[in-house]
């Protein structure tokens, strides 16, 4: 079962008309979701001879095509299993671990994106795992690719996604006692308003 | 000969300032891109050695000029302050580049917006990064200020 | 526990309280998107973990039997040889390094967060400062990602200019790597030589792009300006001067017994370890793997030029230094081919919604004026999508993961930084080696902290 926002035909296509329907402009509460259409919807793709045996045991997985690159949507409970299978299939290294915060654009808040590289077969595969905002936990893939350790620490530091079984769950970029996760959309940029010398108001 | 007031002390001041400016040892505090331009200033094409400054002391205890070259993050700020505190008097600080002077183009949570929030700065050198000529102009300005007595220490 | 005065580090919990803005109540109103709250599931236990009070990594707790004495010393973040603000905690047994823990984050600039506030045209100014020794590569990865989302192809001349600039940048970056490598190991004159050669290339960059570093030249749609007149002579002069100078480096280092002693069989890393830790670039090639993104996943028409990929044997410091020298030779070869075959044409894509019109047109055409205005104030909108583009930077695989939701600013921009992942090689390289080899290992890995911390 994949966590995907169900597309609804009756939902309006753009945000402006959505607001017009619901009434005068007001600040949307955290439980309201801006209607779909903003999060990129990727077309599905058939796995080729190399990926088909790898993807067979994962029934709910959906392979998508993103500008010529392959993106696999996977359920978070099967991430570790898939990681082991992928490593056996030929993806020797995990190039990158990162995350995207969809905040109110989608019901499931985070996407963990694992970028796999197979040197032998000259292919890349991006695995996107949806992670809910109220329970941001996922298995750590460090046991499969030790090099993912830094990437996972950065994702924890910046997004607050906790990796179960990670050998080193500490913060990596921010100071150790920093409160908050900077790359979340509800963490402001933190810009200091510019004050001009002779003006009496702060712009 | 009538005694001229301040003859001995002014001369000693002038002599001390002259000695300080002619052999100022910078402490290595290169952080980011500006550090590369600082290194380029020290090497053959722009040659800080003609001002007696090519020796970048690694230990702050032996340095008297701290050129903060680069962006100072929140994690680095206490380290910056500690290195500054370890330098013996007289000491000067040049804030090199836009990020050190004001936070530069990164007006966000991660950087200290201007290193003068952490240490007192004598000269600000603008640029992103300032070329070696800009940095040298800043250094020579500092020398002038010390020689004229405007900055005591 | 011995604490060394060189680059002393304060106990962070004491002093950070004053500085960490995240612990205070913000002085300005929170943004429209709400305040950062600690949700219910973040219990005290989690906060303890986050604050580092729970040591789950047994780094310091393991007690070695047999009465061996281990001391932990701290190297950095302010240190002349750590190539920037890298802090290393070394667990020493006598003179032998047993374990290493790199601590990074001292140059964290929040660039990925800043990317979300800048338009796609302003993006290169931000990303160019990540790997500040190879700014063209950062800009190239970002621009390629934006162009892929926009589904546009840049003209052949723009591609050729990009290849020329990135290869010259590779030469200048490797020159600094060799210069600092030499200086750290003791050949201090290498520093002067490397920077002297680099100045030749920086002069050319200044003539073409306006800046010596952090150029903001490669932009989505092409490049910012055409090559300056007389560029052929300038580049040929550089390419003719370099081989003689490189021969001079060989004279200094190649047969020098001190250099060979300090670099052979030091800091070894094998190909399997490189794969497991996702280490790319000269380090991977020195370990014997002929993997180069310019050949594997070619971009910007680089496959039309002939060049080889140098490969090493042992994966030690000497091999990595040799890789860099050989890669400079190959880059010279590519640049010569670009000079000979530079196509004529436009240096940026003709789509007026993406690239600004020429300045002269703004006086004549209302449409040009409006396009110029919209591009530079609001920015052009990029269709919703996500993509990952990787280029071969002097340090390895430099990738840009870009997510757009159809607005003029990216929703998420992440840079896969080569130095970030390459740093994981340090504990492996330095395990059971001498303290004196630490500096050689770090220098040969050539980490750039701007890339590591972003």
mmCIF file with all atom_site columns, C-alpha atoms in Angstrom, chain C residues 116-257:
data_model
loop_
_atom_site.group_PDB
_atom_site.id
_atom_site.type_symbol
_atom_site.label_atom_id
_atom_site.label_alt_id
_atom_site.label_comp_id
_atom_site.label_asym_id
_atom_site.label_entity_id
_atom_site.label_seq_id
_atom_site.pdbx_PDB_ins_code
_atom_site.Cartn_x
_atom_site.Cartn_y
_atom_site.Cartn_z
_atom_site.occupancy
_atom_site.B_iso_or_equiv
_atom_site.pdbx_formal_charge
_atom_site.auth_seq_id
_atom_site.auth_comp_id
_atom_site.auth_asym_id
_atom_site.auth_atom_id
_atom_site.pdbx_PDB_model_num
ATOM 1   C CA . UNK C 1 116 ? 13.973 28.329 -2.070  1.00 0.00 ? 116 UNK C CA 1
ATOM 2   C CA . UNK C 1 117 ? 13.809 32.105 -1.807  1.00 0.00 ? 117 UNK C CA 1
ATOM 3   C CA . UNK C 1 118 ? 15.666 32.879 -5.028  1.00 0.00 ? 118 UNK C CA 1
ATOM 4   C CA . UNK C 1 119 ? 14.325 32.625 -8.555  1.00 0.00 ? 119 UNK C CA 1
ATOM 5   C CA . UNK C 1 120 ? 15.748 30.123 -11.000 1.00 0.00 ? 120 UNK C CA 1
ATOM 6   C CA . UNK C 1 121 ? 17.831 32.819 -12.657 1.00 0.00 ? 121 UNK C CA 1
ATOM 7   C CA . UNK C 1 122 ? 19.272 33.887 -9.308  1.00 0.00 ? 122 UNK C CA 1
ATOM 8   C CA . UNK C 1 123 ? 19.944 30.282 -8.376  1.00 0.00 ? 123 UNK C CA 1
ATOM 9   C CA . UNK C 1 124 ? 23.447 30.064 -9.852  1.00 0.00 ? 124 UNK C CA 1
ATOM 10  C CA . UNK C 1 125 ? 24.659 32.949 -7.696  1.00 0.00 ? 125 UNK C CA 1
ATOM 11  C CA . UNK C 1 126 ? 23.825 30.857 -4.681  1.00 0.00 ? 126 UNK C CA 1
ATOM 12  C CA . UNK C 1 127 ? 25.005 27.412 -5.737  1.00 0.00 ? 127 UNK C CA 1
ATOM 13  C CA . UNK C 1 128 ? 28.208 28.745 -7.193  1.00 0.00 ? 128 UNK C CA 1
ATOM 14  C CA . UNK C 1 129 ? 29.473 29.391 -3.693  1.00 0.00 ? 129 UNK C CA 1
ATOM 15  C CA . UNK C 1 130 ? 29.099 25.829 -2.525  1.00 0.00 ? 130 UNK C CA 1
ATOM 16  C CA . UNK C 1 131 ? 32.201 24.283 -4.042  1.00 0.00 ? 131 UNK C CA 1
ATOM 17  C CA . UNK C 1 132 ? 34.071 27.529 -4.276  1.00 0.00 ? 132 UNK C CA 1
ATOM 18  C CA . UNK C 1 133 ? 37.084 26.135 -6.076  1.00 0.00 ? 133 UNK C CA 1
ATOM 19  C CA . UNK C 1 134 ? 34.972 24.805 -8.934  1.00 0.00 ? 134 UNK C CA 1
ATOM 20  C CA . UNK C 1 135 ? 32.172 27.357 -9.214  1.00 0.00 ? 135 UNK C CA 1
ATOM 21  C CA . UNK C 1 136 ? 31.479 26.624 -12.861 1.00 0.00 ? 136 UNK C CA 1
ATOM 22  C CA . UNK C 1 137 ? 30.607 23.022 -12.068 1.00 0.00 ? 137 UNK C CA 1
ATOM 23  C CA . UNK C 1 138 ? 28.052 23.990 -9.437  1.00 0.00 ? 138 UNK C CA 1
ATOM 24  C CA . UNK C 1 139 ? 26.420 26.387 -11.850 1.00 0.00 ? 139 UNK C CA 1
ATOM 25  C CA . UNK C 1 140 ? 26.492 23.806 -14.604 1.00 0.00 ? 140 UNK C CA 1
ATOM 26  C CA . UNK C 1 141 ? 24.740 21.146 -12.543 1.00 0.00 ? 141 UNK C CA 1
ATOM 27  C CA . UNK C 1 142 ? 22.051 23.595 -11.475 1.00 0.00 ? 142 UNK C CA 1
ATOM 28  C CA . UNK C 1 143 ? 21.557 25.002 -14.963 1.00 0.00 ? 143 UNK C CA 1
ATOM 29  C CA . UNK C 1 144 ? 21.325 21.550 -16.500 1.00 0.00 ? 144 UNK C CA 1
ATOM 30  C CA . UNK C 1 145 ? 18.694 20.573 -13.952 1.00 0.00 ? 145 UNK C CA 1
ATOM 31  C CA . UNK C 1 146 ? 16.626 23.682 -14.661 1.00 0.00 ? 146 UNK C CA 1
ATOM 32  C CA . UNK C 1 147 ? 16.952 23.172 -18.395 1.00 0.00 ? 147 UNK C CA 1
ATOM 33  C CA . UNK C 1 148 ? 15.802 19.601 -18.073 1.00 0.00 ? 148 UNK C CA 1
ATOM 34  C CA . UNK C 1 149 ? 12.709 20.702 -16.198 1.00 0.00 ? 149 UNK C CA 1
ATOM 35  C CA . UNK C 1 150 ? 12.107 23.381 -18.800 1.00 0.00 ? 150 UNK C CA 1
ATOM 36  C CA . UNK C 1 151 ? 12.715 20.834 -21.589 1.00 0.00 ? 151 UNK C CA 1
ATOM 37  C CA . UNK C 1 152 ? 14.972 23.166 -23.542 1.00 0.00 ? 152 UNK C CA 1
ATOM 38  C CA . UNK C 1 153 ? 18.259 22.534 -25.271 1.00 0.00 ? 153 UNK C CA 1
ATOM 39  C CA . UNK C 1 154 ? 20.985 25.082 -25.327 1.00 0.00 ? 154 UNK C CA 1
ATOM 40  C CA . UNK C 1 155 ? 22.754 25.871 -28.592 1.00 0.00 ? 155 UNK C CA 1
ATOM 41  C CA . UNK C 1 156 ? 25.973 24.075 -29.482 1.00 0.00 ? 156 UNK C CA 1
ATOM 42  C CA . UNK C 1 157 ? 28.088 27.140 -28.874 1.00 0.00 ? 157 UNK C CA 1
ATOM 43  C CA . UNK C 1 158 ? 26.763 27.481 -25.349 1.00 0.00 ? 158 UNK C CA 1
ATOM 44  C CA . UNK C 1 159 ? 27.603 23.849 -24.695 1.00 0.00 ? 159 UNK C CA 1
ATOM 45  C CA . UNK C 1 160 ? 31.117 24.318 -26.027 1.00 0.00 ? 160 UNK C CA 1
ATOM 46  C CA . UNK C 1 161 ? 31.653 27.429 -23.928 1.00 0.00 ? 161 UNK C CA 1
ATOM 47  C CA . UNK C 1 162 ? 30.431 25.532 -20.882 1.00 0.00 ? 162 UNK C CA 1
ATOM 48  C CA . UNK C 1 163 ? 32.859 22.709 -21.568 1.00 0.00 ? 163 UNK C CA 1
ATOM 49  C CA . UNK C 1 164 ? 35.716 25.161 -22.021 1.00 0.00 ? 164 UNK C CA 1
ATOM 50  C CA . UNK C 1 165 ? 34.923 26.955 -18.778 1.00 0.00 ? 165 UNK C CA 1
ATOM 51  C CA . UNK C 1 166 ? 34.440 23.829 -16.721 1.00 0.00 ? 166 UNK C CA 1
ATOM 52  C CA . UNK C 1 167 ? 37.602 22.212 -17.974 1.00 0.00 ? 167 UNK C CA 1
ATOM 53  C CA . UNK C 1 168 ? 39.630 25.351 -17.270 1.00 0.00 ? 168 UNK C CA 1
ATOM 54  C CA . UNK C 1 169 ? 38.032 25.362 -13.863 1.00 0.00 ? 169 UNK C CA 1
ATOM 55  C CA . UNK C 1 170 ? 39.062 21.751 -13.374 1.00 0.00 ? 170 UNK C CA 1
ATOM 56  C CA . UNK C 1 171 ? 42.640 22.733 -14.150 1.00 0.00 ? 171 UNK C CA 1
ATOM 57  C CA . UNK C 1 172 ? 42.593 25.620 -11.689 1.00 0.00 ? 172 UNK C CA 1
ATOM 58  C CA . UNK C 1 173 ? 40.978 23.511 -8.983  1.00 0.00 ? 173 UNK C CA 1
ATOM 59  C CA . UNK C 1 174 ? 43.485 20.700 -9.384  1.00 0.00 ? 174 UNK C CA 1
ATOM 60  C CA . UNK C 1 175 ? 46.301 23.235 -9.315  1.00 0.00 ? 175 UNK C CA 1
ATOM 61  C CA . UNK C 1 176 ? 45.174 24.383 -5.900  1.00 0.00 ? 176 UNK C CA 1
ATOM 62  C CA . UNK C 1 177 ? 44.707 20.790 -4.762  1.00 0.00 ? 177 UNK C CA 1
ATOM 63  C CA . UNK C 1 178 ? 48.271 19.959 -5.768  1.00 0.00 ? 178 UNK C CA 1
ATOM 64  C CA . UNK C 1 179 ? 49.571 23.212 -4.329  1.00 0.00 ? 179 UNK C CA 1
ATOM 65  C CA . UNK C 1 180 ? 47.986 22.661 -0.918  1.00 0.00 ? 180 UNK C CA 1
ATOM 66  C CA . UNK C 1 181 ? 48.857 18.982 -1.025  1.00 0.00 ? 181 UNK C CA 1
ATOM 67  C CA . UNK C 1 182 ? 52.484 19.917 -1.577  1.00 0.00 ? 182 UNK C CA 1
ATOM 68  C CA . UNK C 1 183 ? 52.496 22.585 1.079   1.00 0.00 ? 183 UNK C CA 1
ATOM 69  C CA . UNK C 1 184 ? 50.929 20.320 3.661   1.00 0.00 ? 184 UNK C CA 1
ATOM 70  C CA . UNK C 1 185 ? 53.470 17.608 3.035   1.00 0.00 ? 185 UNK C CA 1
ATOM 71  C CA . UNK C 1 186 ? 56.330 20.062 3.129   1.00 0.00 ? 186 UNK C CA 1
ATOM 72  C CA . UNK C 1 187 ? 57.041 21.215 -0.421  1.00 0.00 ? 187 UNK C CA 1
ATOM 73  C CA . UNK C 1 188 ? 56.088 24.777 0.399   1.00 0.00 ? 188 UNK C CA 1
ATOM 74  C CA . UNK C 1 189 ? 57.153 26.158 -2.952  1.00 0.00 ? 189 UNK C CA 1
ATOM 75  C CA . UNK C 1 190 ? 54.369 24.131 -4.564  1.00 0.00 ? 190 UNK C CA 1
ATOM 76  C CA . UNK C 1 191 ? 51.961 26.600 -3.035  1.00 0.00 ? 191 UNK C CA 1
ATOM 77  C CA . UNK C 1 192 ? 53.552 29.471 -4.865  1.00 0.00 ? 192 UNK C CA 1
ATOM 78  C CA . UNK C 1 193 ? 53.744 27.591 -8.155  1.00 0.00 ? 193 UNK C CA 1
ATOM 79  C CA . UNK C 1 194 ? 50.181 26.324 -8.082  1.00 0.00 ? 194 UNK C CA 1
ATOM 80  C CA . UNK C 1 195 ? 48.717 29.722 -7.359  1.00 0.00 ? 195 UNK C CA 1
ATOM 81  C CA . UNK C 1 196 ? 50.899 31.357 -9.984  1.00 0.00 ? 196 UNK C CA 1
ATOM 82  C CA . UNK C 1 197 ? 49.488 29.083 -12.681 1.00 0.00 ? 197 UNK C CA 1
ATOM 83  C CA . UNK C 1 198 ? 46.012 29.543 -11.358 1.00 0.00 ? 198 UNK C CA 1
ATOM 84  C CA . UNK C 1 199 ? 46.327 33.295 -11.836 1.00 0.00 ? 199 UNK C CA 1
ATOM 85  C CA . UNK C 1 200 ? 46.659 32.765 -15.584 1.00 0.00 ? 200 UNK C CA 1
ATOM 86  C CA . UNK C 1 201 ? 43.324 30.998 -15.668 1.00 0.00 ? 201 UNK C CA 1
ATOM 87  C CA . UNK C 1 202 ? 41.687 33.485 -13.322 1.00 0.00 ? 202 UNK C CA 1
ATOM 88  C CA . UNK C 1 203 ? 42.742 36.320 -15.598 1.00 0.00 ? 203 UNK C CA 1
ATOM 89  C CA . UNK C 1 204 ? 40.898 34.637 -18.430 1.00 0.00 ? 204 UNK C CA 1
ATOM 90  C CA . UNK C 1 205 ? 37.854 34.112 -16.234 1.00 0.00 ? 205 UNK C CA 1
ATOM 91  C CA . UNK C 1 206 ? 37.891 37.726 -15.191 1.00 0.00 ? 206 UNK C CA 1
ATOM 92  C CA . UNK C 1 207 ? 38.011 38.809 -18.800 1.00 0.00 ? 207 UNK C CA 1
ATOM 93  C CA . UNK C 1 208 ? 35.085 36.623 -19.771 1.00 0.00 ? 208 UNK C CA 1
ATOM 94  C CA . UNK C 1 209 ? 32.823 36.583 -16.766 1.00 0.00 ? 209 UNK C CA 1
ATOM 95  C CA . UNK C 1 210 ? 33.805 39.666 -14.845 1.00 0.00 ? 210 UNK C CA 1
ATOM 96  C CA . UNK C 1 211 ? 34.891 37.882 -11.694 1.00 0.00 ? 211 UNK C CA 1
ATOM 97  C CA . UNK C 1 212 ? 37.862 35.814 -10.570 1.00 0.00 ? 212 UNK C CA 1
ATOM 98  C CA . UNK C 1 213 ? 35.730 33.423 -8.527  1.00 0.00 ? 213 UNK C CA 1
ATOM 99  C CA . UNK C 1 214 ? 32.036 32.687 -8.031  1.00 0.00 ? 214 UNK C CA 1
ATOM 100 C CA . UNK C 1 215 ? 31.247 33.790 -11.522 1.00 0.00 ? 215 UNK C CA 1
ATOM 101 C CA . UNK C 1 216 ? 27.477 33.311 -11.996 1.00 0.00 ? 216 UNK C CA 1
ATOM 102 C CA . UNK C 1 217 ? 28.281 32.769 -15.641 1.00 0.00 ? 217 UNK C CA 1
ATOM 103 C CA . UNK C 1 218 ? 26.585 29.494 -16.535 1.00 0.00 ? 218 UNK C CA 1
ATOM 104 C CA . UNK C 1 219 ? 22.883 30.186 -16.250 1.00 0.00 ? 219 UNK C CA 1
ATOM 105 C CA . UNK C 1 220 ? 19.761 28.275 -17.227 1.00 0.00 ? 220 UNK C CA 1
ATOM 106 C CA . UNK C 1 221 ? 19.459 28.833 -20.960 1.00 0.00 ? 221 UNK C CA 1
ATOM 107 C CA . UNK C 1 222 ? 23.125 29.146 -21.802 1.00 0.00 ? 222 UNK C CA 1
ATOM 108 C CA . UNK C 1 223 ? 25.840 31.388 -20.532 1.00 0.00 ? 223 UNK C CA 1
ATOM 109 C CA . UNK C 1 224 ? 25.656 34.969 -19.389 1.00 0.00 ? 224 UNK C CA 1
ATOM 110 C CA . UNK C 1 225 ? 27.792 36.557 -22.101 1.00 0.00 ? 225 UNK C CA 1
ATOM 111 C CA . UNK C 1 226 ? 29.732 35.525 -25.143 1.00 0.00 ? 226 UNK C CA 1
ATOM 112 C CA . UNK C 1 227 ? 33.464 34.941 -24.990 1.00 0.00 ? 227 UNK C CA 1
ATOM 113 C CA . UNK C 1 228 ? 35.516 38.106 -25.162 1.00 0.00 ? 228 UNK C CA 1
ATOM 114 C CA . UNK C 1 229 ? 37.273 38.942 -28.437 1.00 0.00 ? 229 UNK C CA 1
ATOM 115 C CA . UNK C 1 230 ? 40.748 37.484 -28.538 1.00 0.00 ? 230 UNK C CA 1
ATOM 116 C CA . UNK C 1 231 ? 39.757 34.540 -26.397 1.00 0.00 ? 231 UNK C CA 1
ATOM 117 C CA . UNK C 1 232 ? 41.404 32.035 -28.729 1.00 0.00 ? 232 UNK C CA 1
ATOM 118 C CA . UNK C 1 233 ? 44.784 33.651 -28.225 1.00 0.00 ? 233 UNK C CA 1
ATOM 119 C CA . UNK C 1 234 ? 44.265 33.883 -24.477 1.00 0.00 ? 234 UNK C CA 1
ATOM 120 C CA . UNK C 1 235 ? 43.292 30.260 -24.039 1.00 0.00 ? 235 UNK C CA 1
ATOM 121 C CA . UNK C 1 236 ? 46.032 29.039 -26.352 1.00 0.00 ? 236 UNK C CA 1
ATOM 122 C CA . UNK C 1 237 ? 48.572 31.028 -24.355 1.00 0.00 ? 237 UNK C CA 1
ATOM 123 C CA . UNK C 1 238 ? 47.396 29.386 -21.159 1.00 0.00 ? 238 UNK C CA 1
ATOM 124 C CA . UNK C 1 239 ? 47.418 25.921 -22.687 1.00 0.00 ? 239 UNK C CA 1
ATOM 125 C CA . UNK C 1 240 ? 50.897 26.445 -24.094 1.00 0.00 ? 240 UNK C CA 1
ATOM 126 C CA . UNK C 1 241 ? 52.328 27.698 -20.813 1.00 0.00 ? 241 UNK C CA 1
ATOM 127 C CA . UNK C 1 242 ? 50.925 24.975 -18.612 1.00 0.00 ? 242 UNK C CA 1
ATOM 128 C CA . UNK C 1 243 ? 52.756 21.834 -19.765 1.00 0.00 ? 243 UNK C CA 1
ATOM 129 C CA . UNK C 1 244 ? 56.155 23.420 -19.155 1.00 0.00 ? 244 UNK C CA 1
ATOM 130 C CA . UNK C 1 245 ? 55.125 24.446 -15.664 1.00 0.00 ? 245 UNK C CA 1
ATOM 131 C CA . UNK C 1 246 ? 53.688 21.022 -14.932 1.00 0.00 ? 246 UNK C CA 1
ATOM 132 C CA . UNK C 1 247 ? 57.004 19.521 -15.974 1.00 0.00 ? 247 UNK C CA 1
ATOM 133 C CA . UNK C 1 248 ? 58.512 21.789 -13.351 1.00 0.00 ? 248 UNK C CA 1
ATOM 134 C CA . UNK C 1 249 ? 56.263 20.262 -10.682 1.00 0.00 ? 249 UNK C CA 1
ATOM 135 C CA . UNK C 1 250 ? 57.354 16.834 -11.772 1.00 0.00 ? 250 UNK C CA 1
ATOM 136 C CA . UNK C 1 251 ? 60.955 17.898 -11.416 1.00 0.00 ? 251 UNK C CA 1
ATOM 137 C CA . UNK C 1 252 ? 60.265 19.027 -7.905  1.00 0.00 ? 252 UNK C CA 1
ATOM 138 C CA . UNK C 1 253 ? 58.207 16.110 -6.708  1.00 0.00 ? 253 UNK C CA 1
ATOM 139 C CA . UNK C 1 254 ? 58.430 13.034 -8.864  1.00 0.00 ? 254 UNK C CA 1
ATOM 140 C CA . UNK C 1 255 ? 61.870 11.806 -7.865  1.00 0.00 ? 255 UNK C CA 1
ATOM 141 C CA . UNK C 1 256 ? 61.960 13.429 -4.481  1.00 0.00 ? 256 UNK C CA 1
ATOM 142 C CA . UNK C 1 257 ? 62.474 10.676 -1.896  1.00 0.00 ? 257 UNK C CA 1
#
